[in-house]
Structures are given as C-alpha cells and as structure tokens.
C-alpha cells in the first residue's frame, strides 16, 4: 500500500502508529490504536464494556465511527446455535451398541450427569464395545460441552440477567496503575516511518477522524495540518497492560469446537449464523482483544508549523473541546482540557491534559481468532 496513494491524515496516523509502537515498545503484530480517548466509567461494568467489543481489522479503532459487534453477543449467538443430537451419537456407535448402552445406564441410580457420560462410556466400552470407544467418547464429550456452555449462559439472560463480565475489577485496575511507572514519548512526523505494511492489518487504517474528533479527515484544515511538520511530546503519569479474560459466561473449549469444525454437527444444517458468517473471511468474529493498553494522567504538547487564516483559527478553537489529534480526548466534566494557540511565525500549538484518576484505553492488543483459541501459526 504505497503512501503516495493515501490521504495526508492517513499518512500522519500511520506515522503516529509507528511512533507509539517504537516509543512504548509495543508489538506491530497485534497493537491497535483506540480513539477517541474517553475515560473508563468508574465502575466494573464501565471497564468490562471496553473489553466486550470485536475490533475491526484496522490499525486505528475509532469507536465513534465503527459500529463494532459485541464479543458476548456473537459468542452467545454461536453457543445458542450449536448442537450434537443424540441421534448422531446413536449413529456413531451403531444401534446394537446404543441399545446396550441405554440398558447399562438404566442400572445406574442416580442417573449420571451429562458431563459424567464421556468417562463412563470409556470405561464401559473397553469391555463391551472397544471398536467404537473413541467415536462414542467424542460424541458424548461434544454433547456435554455444548450443554455446559449453554447452561453457563443462563445467569446472563432473562429479566434478572447478570452483566457480561470479565476478570478483574475497576479498583484492581486503579491499583495496578497506581503501582506502575509512567511513560514519556516523542514523535516527529518528518522523521518517523509511515510504512505500516508489515503490521498485522497489512497497513489497513480506516475510519479516521480529522484534526478534531468527528471532523472529516479529508477536510482542508485536516489536510493542511497533516502535511505540516508535526511534533508530539507526551507524558503518561501511569501506564499498564490490562489482560482481557472473559468471565464465566465464556467457554473457550466450546468456541474452539465451533471454530475448528464447519461440519454438521455441531453446526446445524440451517445455522443462523453460519460458520462463514462468524469465522469466515468477512465474518463477525475474526479477531478478539487479548489485552488493553491503559494510561492515566496525560500531559501532551503537539506543535505544527502549519499556517491558518484567522477564520480557520476560530474554527479550530471552536471545535477544540471535541478532542484534538492524536488523542482526541474531549473536554468532559473537567477530566480533559484541550488548549490551542497560534503564532504567525511558529504555527499552532496544542496542549492536551487529562486529569489523573481517569484511566484511558489508548490501544488494544488483538489476536486473530485462531491465535486467540491457541492454534499454532
């Protein structure tokens, strides 16, 4: 993807991506910028909401533009669809063995639970049907797995449903940030590489804002800014990685089974959604968040040698409260401020400050679904 074909704001954002990766020692095989920088709501559910999303295949995840799927919604739609009918188990082991197995089960009191059946069948089949032991154990394991995953969702459904949760609380995040060291970074647009073809997205970087949040990236003011010499000097009072681990509603073995097999079963003949709609090339669950890059207390100065008319300067001043490049932290209840000053000889200076105690997610580390599920390669 040659940079000459890209809009200036995209080229600048690509350089900023490379700058963040280098300065914060991040991995271009998984890192993704997140914008705008909105403080995490001071609650567990506020933190979990940042994790319960499926990131787009883009180096920048603009949550104000991208209508992302929720991880939990897509997971629930898959779990609700999967099945392994008893008739399939019956076919796998043969009618004669099946009838003998039923007769054996009737002798057991109390009746064993579904999750006990695979081990029980293994023991029984060693003496009674060794040739179908593997097929029977496999089928019963899938039946038990699907049943367990569907039962695990019940507390999260209905009128008194629990909120979709992830491991770790908001207070624990604050404690982690409190014990962390800060970070500082510097960036110069003229000396930072804009080549992002080597990254996990293959250079795809879409849905970008302009000079301010919600502004058009191709507008005259944004283009002029992006073509200028831009420098960033920023300090983060605290910096940490926050691992994203789904709560008890999630069953990794079940999702791995769904991903690993497109056959019927476990997917029904008229599945809705289908395997391709979830995991295919244009599927809704191609990547998931493995961890988030969280900062607190930003103090950043952005300078540009850009020249703007008085009218343009007034337009920028009027929109500054929406949040300005590169953090797009909107002025909101005093948690962030954005000041802009102009000098006829030196250009434009932006000062973005966020108040400590208001953690911000500046990026995600994302994994392709196969990697997320532990598949090699």
PDB file of N, CA and C in Angstrom, residues 179-229:
ATOM      1  N   UNK A 179       0.570   1.459  40.985  1.00  0.00           N
ATOM      2  CA  UNK A 179       1.871   0.826  41.242  1.00  0.00           C
ATOM      3  C   UNK A 179       2.779   0.827  40.013  1.00  0.00           C
ATOM      4  N   UNK A 180       2.284   1.368  38.916  1.00  0.00           N
ATOM      5  CA  UNK A 180       3.050   1.331  37.673  1.00  0.00           C
ATOM      6  C   UNK A 180       3.912   2.579  37.539  1.00  0.00           C
ATOM      7  N   UNK A 181       4.888   2.484  36.665  1.00  0.00           N
ATOM      8  CA  UNK A 181       5.699   3.654  36.336  1.00  0.00           C
ATOM      9  C   UNK A 181       5.052   4.380  35.168  1.00  0.00           C
ATOM     10  N   UNK A 182       5.383   5.629  35.007  1.00  0.00           N
ATOM     11  CA  UNK A 182       4.851   6.399  33.899  1.00  0.00           C
ATOM     12  C   UNK A 182       5.635   6.134  32.620  1.00  0.00           C
ATOM     13  N   UNK A 183       5.248   6.805  31.572  1.00  0.00           N
ATOM     14  CA  UNK A 183       5.933   6.696  30.291  1.00  0.00           C
ATOM     15  C   UNK A 183       5.995   8.083  29.658  1.00  0.00           C
ATOM     16  N   UNK A 184       6.989   8.293  28.853  1.00  0.00           N
ATOM     17  CA  UNK A 184       7.068   9.512  28.055  1.00  0.00           C
ATOM     18  C   UNK A 184       7.375   9.114  26.625  1.00  0.00           C
ATOM     19  N   UNK A 185       6.958   9.943  25.693  1.00  0.00           N
ATOM     20  CA  UNK A 185       7.227   9.642  24.298  1.00  0.00           C
ATOM     21  C   UNK A 185       7.364  10.928  23.502  1.00  0.00           C
ATOM     22  N   UNK A 186       8.093  10.844  22.421  1.00  0.00           N
ATOM     23  CA  UNK A 186       8.235  11.964  21.497  1.00  0.00           C
ATOM     24  C   UNK A 186       8.038  11.460  20.087  1.00  0.00           C
ATOM     25  N   UNK A 187       7.516  12.339  19.241  1.00  0.00           N
ATOM     26  CA  UNK A 187       7.190  11.955  17.863  1.00  0.00           C
ATOM     27  C   UNK A 187       7.437  13.139  16.954  1.00  0.00           C
ATOM     28  N   UNK A 188       8.034  12.875  15.812  1.00  0.00           N
ATOM     29  CA  UNK A 188       8.213  13.892  14.774  1.00  0.00           C
ATOM     30  C   UNK A 188       7.757  13.297  13.449  1.00  0.00           C
ATOM     31  N   UNK A 189       6.797  13.944  12.829  1.00  0.00           N
ATOM     32  CA  UNK A 189       6.213  13.382  11.610  1.00  0.00           C
ATOM     33  C   UNK A 189       7.221  13.295  10.467  1.00  0.00           C
ATOM     34  N   UNK A 190       8.170  14.220  10.420  1.00  0.00           N
ATOM     35  CA  UNK A 190       9.121  14.241   9.307  1.00  0.00           C
ATOM     36  C   UNK A 190      10.176  13.146   9.386  1.00  0.00           C
ATOM     37  N   UNK A 191      10.383  12.589  10.575  1.00  0.00           N
ATOM     38  CA  UNK A 191      11.467  11.617  10.732  1.00  0.00           C
ATOM     39  C   UNK A 191      10.979  10.221  11.113  1.00  0.00           C
ATOM     40  N   UNK A 192       9.673  10.023  11.209  1.00  0.00           N
ATOM     41  CA  UNK A 192       9.116   8.718  11.578  1.00  0.00           C
ATOM     42  C   UNK A 192       8.579   8.009  10.346  1.00  0.00           C
ATOM     43  N   UNK A 193       8.891   6.737  10.215  1.00  0.00           N
ATOM     44  CA  UNK A 193       8.444   5.961   9.065  1.00  0.00           C
ATOM     45  C   UNK A 193       6.916   5.901   8.991  1.00  0.00           C
ATOM     46  N   UNK A 194       6.405   5.983   7.791  1.00  0.00           N
ATOM     47  CA  UNK A 194       4.959   5.870   7.568  1.00  0.00           C
ATOM     48  C   UNK A 194       4.585   4.501   7.016  1.00  0.00           C
ATOM     49  N   UNK A 195       5.563   3.616   6.900  1.00  0.00           N
ATOM     50  CA  UNK A 195       5.343   2.281   6.341  1.00  0.00           C
ATOM     51  C   UNK A 195       4.699   1.370   7.378  1.00  0.00           C
ATOM     52  N   UNK A 196       3.474   0.940   7.113  1.00  0.00           N
ATOM     53  CA  UNK A 196       2.762   0.063   8.052  1.00  0.00           C
ATOM     54  C   UNK A 196       2.336  -1.251   7.391  1.00  0.00           C
ATOM     55  N   UNK A 197       2.913  -1.533   6.224  1.00  0.00           N
ATOM     56  CA  UNK A 197       2.539  -2.769   5.536  1.00  0.00           C
ATOM     57  C   UNK A 197       2.950  -4.012   6.312  1.00  0.00           C
ATOM     58  N   UNK A 198       3.945  -3.878   7.189  1.00  0.00           N
ATOM     59  CA  UNK A 198       4.451  -5.031   7.944  1.00  0.00           C
ATOM     60  C   UNK A 198       3.585  -5.354   9.152  1.00  0.00           C
ATOM     61  N   UNK A 199       2.563  -4.561   9.427  1.00  0.00           N
ATOM     62  CA  UNK A 199       1.756  -4.739  10.629  1.00  0.00           C
ATOM     63  C   UNK A 199       0.706  -5.826  10.431  1.00  0.00           C
ATOM     64  N   UNK A 200       0.033  -6.182  11.522  1.00  0.00           N
ATOM     65  CA  UNK A 200      -0.951  -7.267  11.497  1.00  0.00           C
ATOM     66  C   UNK A 200      -2.112  -6.999  10.544  1.00  0.00           C
ATOM     67  N   UNK A 201      -2.438  -5.722  10.295  1.00  0.00           N
ATOM     68  CA  UNK A 201      -3.565  -5.403   9.405  1.00  0.00           C
ATOM     69  C   UNK A 201      -3.129  -5.266   7.959  1.00  0.00           C
ATOM     70  N   UNK A 202      -1.834  -5.443   7.695  1.00  0.00           N
ATOM     71  CA  UNK A 202      -1.331  -5.258   6.342  1.00  0.00           C
ATOM     72  C   UNK A 202      -1.375  -3.814   5.897  1.00  0.00           C
ATOM     73  N   UNK A 203      -1.421  -2.893   6.863  1.00  0.00           N
ATOM     74  CA  UNK A 203      -1.446  -1.467   6.554  1.00  0.00           C
ATOM     75  C   UNK A 203      -2.831  -0.869   6.524  1.00  0.00           C
ATOM     76  N   UNK A 204      -3.862  -1.677   6.715  1.00  0.00           N
ATOM     77  CA  UNK A 204      -5.225  -1.148   6.704  1.00  0.00           C
ATOM     78  C   UNK A 204      -5.430  -0.215   7.894  1.00  0.00           C
ATOM     79  N   UNK A 205      -5.854   1.003   7.632  1.00  0.00           N
ATOM     80  CA  UNK A 205      -6.065   2.008   8.679  1.00  0.00           C
ATOM     81  C   UNK A 205      -7.218   2.891   8.235  1.00  0.00           C
ATOM     82  N   UNK A 206      -8.409   2.630   8.755  1.00  0.00           N
ATOM     83  CA  UNK A 206      -9.621   3.253   8.226  1.00  0.00           C
ATOM     84  C   UNK A 206     -10.415   3.952   9.327  1.00  0.00           C
ATOM     85  N   UNK A 207     -11.465   4.667   8.884  1.00  0.00           N
ATOM     86  CA  UNK A 207     -12.400   5.346   9.792  1.00  0.00           C
ATOM     87  C   UNK A 207     -11.669   6.330  10.706  1.00  0.00           C
ATOM     88  N   UNK A 208     -10.865   7.187  10.098  1.00  0.00           N
ATOM     89  CA  UNK A 208     -10.082   8.145  10.873  1.00  0.00           C
ATOM     90  C   UNK A 208     -10.801   9.481  10.995  1.00  0.00           C
ATOM     91  N   UNK A 209     -10.593  10.132  12.128  1.00  0.00           N
ATOM     92  CA  UNK A 209     -11.067  11.495  12.312  1.00  0.00           C
ATOM     93  C   UNK A 209     -10.076  12.468  11.683  1.00  0.00           C
ATOM     94  N   UNK A 210     -10.471  13.728  11.642  1.00  0.00           N
ATOM     95  CA  UNK A 210      -9.590  14.759  11.127  1.00  0.00           C
ATOM     96  C   UNK A 210      -8.803  15.410  12.255  1.00  0.00           C
ATOM     97  N   UNK A 211      -8.595  16.710  12.161  1.00  0.00           N
ATOM     98  CA  UNK A 211      -7.844  17.429  13.178  1.00  0.00           C
ATOM     99  C   UNK A 211      -8.532  17.331  14.537  1.00  0.00           C
ATOM    100  N   UNK A 212      -9.856  17.345  14.549  1.00  0.00           N
ATOM    101  CA  UNK A 212     -10.609  17.170  15.793  1.00  0.00           C
ATOM    102  C   UNK A 212     -11.548  15.977  15.675  1.00  0.00           C
ATOM    103  N   UNK A 213     -11.978  15.450  16.805  1.00  0.00           N
ATOM    104  CA  UNK A 213     -12.862  14.278  16.834  1.00  0.00           C
ATOM    105  C   UNK A 213     -14.165  14.587  16.114  1.00  0.00           C
ATOM    106  N   UNK A 214     -14.544  13.726  15.212  1.00  0.00           N
ATOM    107  CA  UNK A 214     -15.755  13.934  14.433  1.00  0.00           C
ATOM    108  C   UNK A 214     -15.534  14.755  13.187  1.00  0.00           C
ATOM    109  N   UNK A 215     -14.330  15.327  13.046  1.00  0.00           N
ATOM    110  CA  UNK A 215     -14.023  16.112  11.861  1.00  0.00           C
ATOM    111  C   UNK A 215     -13.601  15.219  10.707  1.00  0.00           C
ATOM    112  N   UNK A 216     -13.828  15.688   9.511  1.00  0.00           N
ATOM    113  CA  UNK A 216     -13.504  14.908   8.329  1.00  0.00           C
ATOM    114  C   UNK A 216     -11.993  14.859   8.117  1.00  0.00           C
ATOM    115  N   UNK A 217     -11.473  13.660   7.896  1.00  0.00           N
ATOM    116  CA  UNK A 217     -10.027  13.507   7.727  1.00  0.00           C
ATOM    117  C   UNK A 217      -9.546  14.088   6.403  1.00  0.00           C
ATOM    118  N   UNK A 218     -10.458  14.282   5.469  1.00  0.00           N
ATOM    119  CA  UNK A 218     -10.063  14.815   4.162  1.00  0.00           C
ATOM    120  C   UNK A 218     -10.388  16.299   4.006  1.00  0.00           C
ATOM    121  N   UNK A 219     -10.822  16.947   5.092  1.00  0.00           N
ATOM    122  CA  UNK A 219     -11.148  18.373   5.004  1.00  0.00           C
ATOM    123  C   UNK A 219      -9.888  19.199   4.762  1.00  0.00           C
ATOM    124  N   UNK A 220     -10.076  20.414   4.292  1.00  0.00           N
ATOM    125  CA  UNK A 220      -8.938  21.293   4.004  1.00  0.00           C
ATOM    126  C   UNK A 220      -8.090  21.540   5.232  1.00  0.00           C
ATOM    127  N   UNK A 221      -8.709  21.795   6.383  1.00  0.00           N
ATOM    128  CA  UNK A 221      -7.955  22.086   7.607  1.00  0.00           C
ATOM    129  C   UNK A 221      -7.168  20.869   8.067  1.00  0.00           C
ATOM    130  N   UNK A 222      -7.778  19.684   7.946  1.00  0.00           N
ATOM    131  CA  UNK A 222      -7.094  18.452   8.353  1.00  0.00           C
ATOM    132  C   UNK A 222      -5.929  18.139   7.418  1.00  0.00           C
ATOM    133  N   UNK A 223      -6.146  18.309   6.128  1.00  0.00           N
ATOM    134  CA  UNK A 223      -5.080  18.034   5.169  1.00  0.00           C
ATOM    135  C   UNK A 223      -3.895  18.976   5.389  1.00  0.00           C
ATOM    136  N   UNK A 224      -4.186  20.245   5.609  1.00  0.00           N
ATOM    137  CA  UNK A 224      -3.110  21.218   5.824  1.00  0.00           C
ATOM    138  C   UNK A 224      -2.299  20.847   7.064  1.00  0.00           C
ATOM    139  N   UNK A 225      -2.995  20.447   8.127  1.00  0.00           N
ATOM    140  CA  UNK A 225      -2.306  20.046   9.350  1.00  0.00           C
ATOM    141  C   UNK A 225      -1.448  18.809   9.106  1.00  0.00           C
ATOM    142  N   UNK A 226      -2.012  17.815   8.432  1.00  0.00           N
ATOM    143  CA  UNK A 226      -1.300  16.554   8.217  1.00  0.00           C
ATOM    144  C   UNK A 226      -0.071  16.729   7.333  1.00  0.00           C
ATOM    145  N   UNK A 227      -0.085  17.697   6.451  1.00  0.00           N
ATOM    146  CA  UNK A 227       1.045  17.940   5.557  1.00  0.00           C
ATOM    147  C   UNK A 227       2.132  18.806   6.194  1.00  0.00           C
ATOM    148  N   UNK A 228       1.870  19.313   7.381  1.00  0.00           N
ATOM    149  CA  UNK A 228       2.848  20.155   8.061  1.00  0.00           C
ATOM    150  C   UNK A 228       3.845  19.307   8.852  1.00  0.00           C
ATOM    151  N   UNK A 229       4.797  19.960   9.471  1.00  0.00           N
ATOM    152  CA  UNK A 229       5.747  19.278  10.348  1.00  0.00           C
ATOM    153  C   UNK A 229       5.131  19.226  11.744  1.00  0.00           C
TER     154      UNK A 229
END
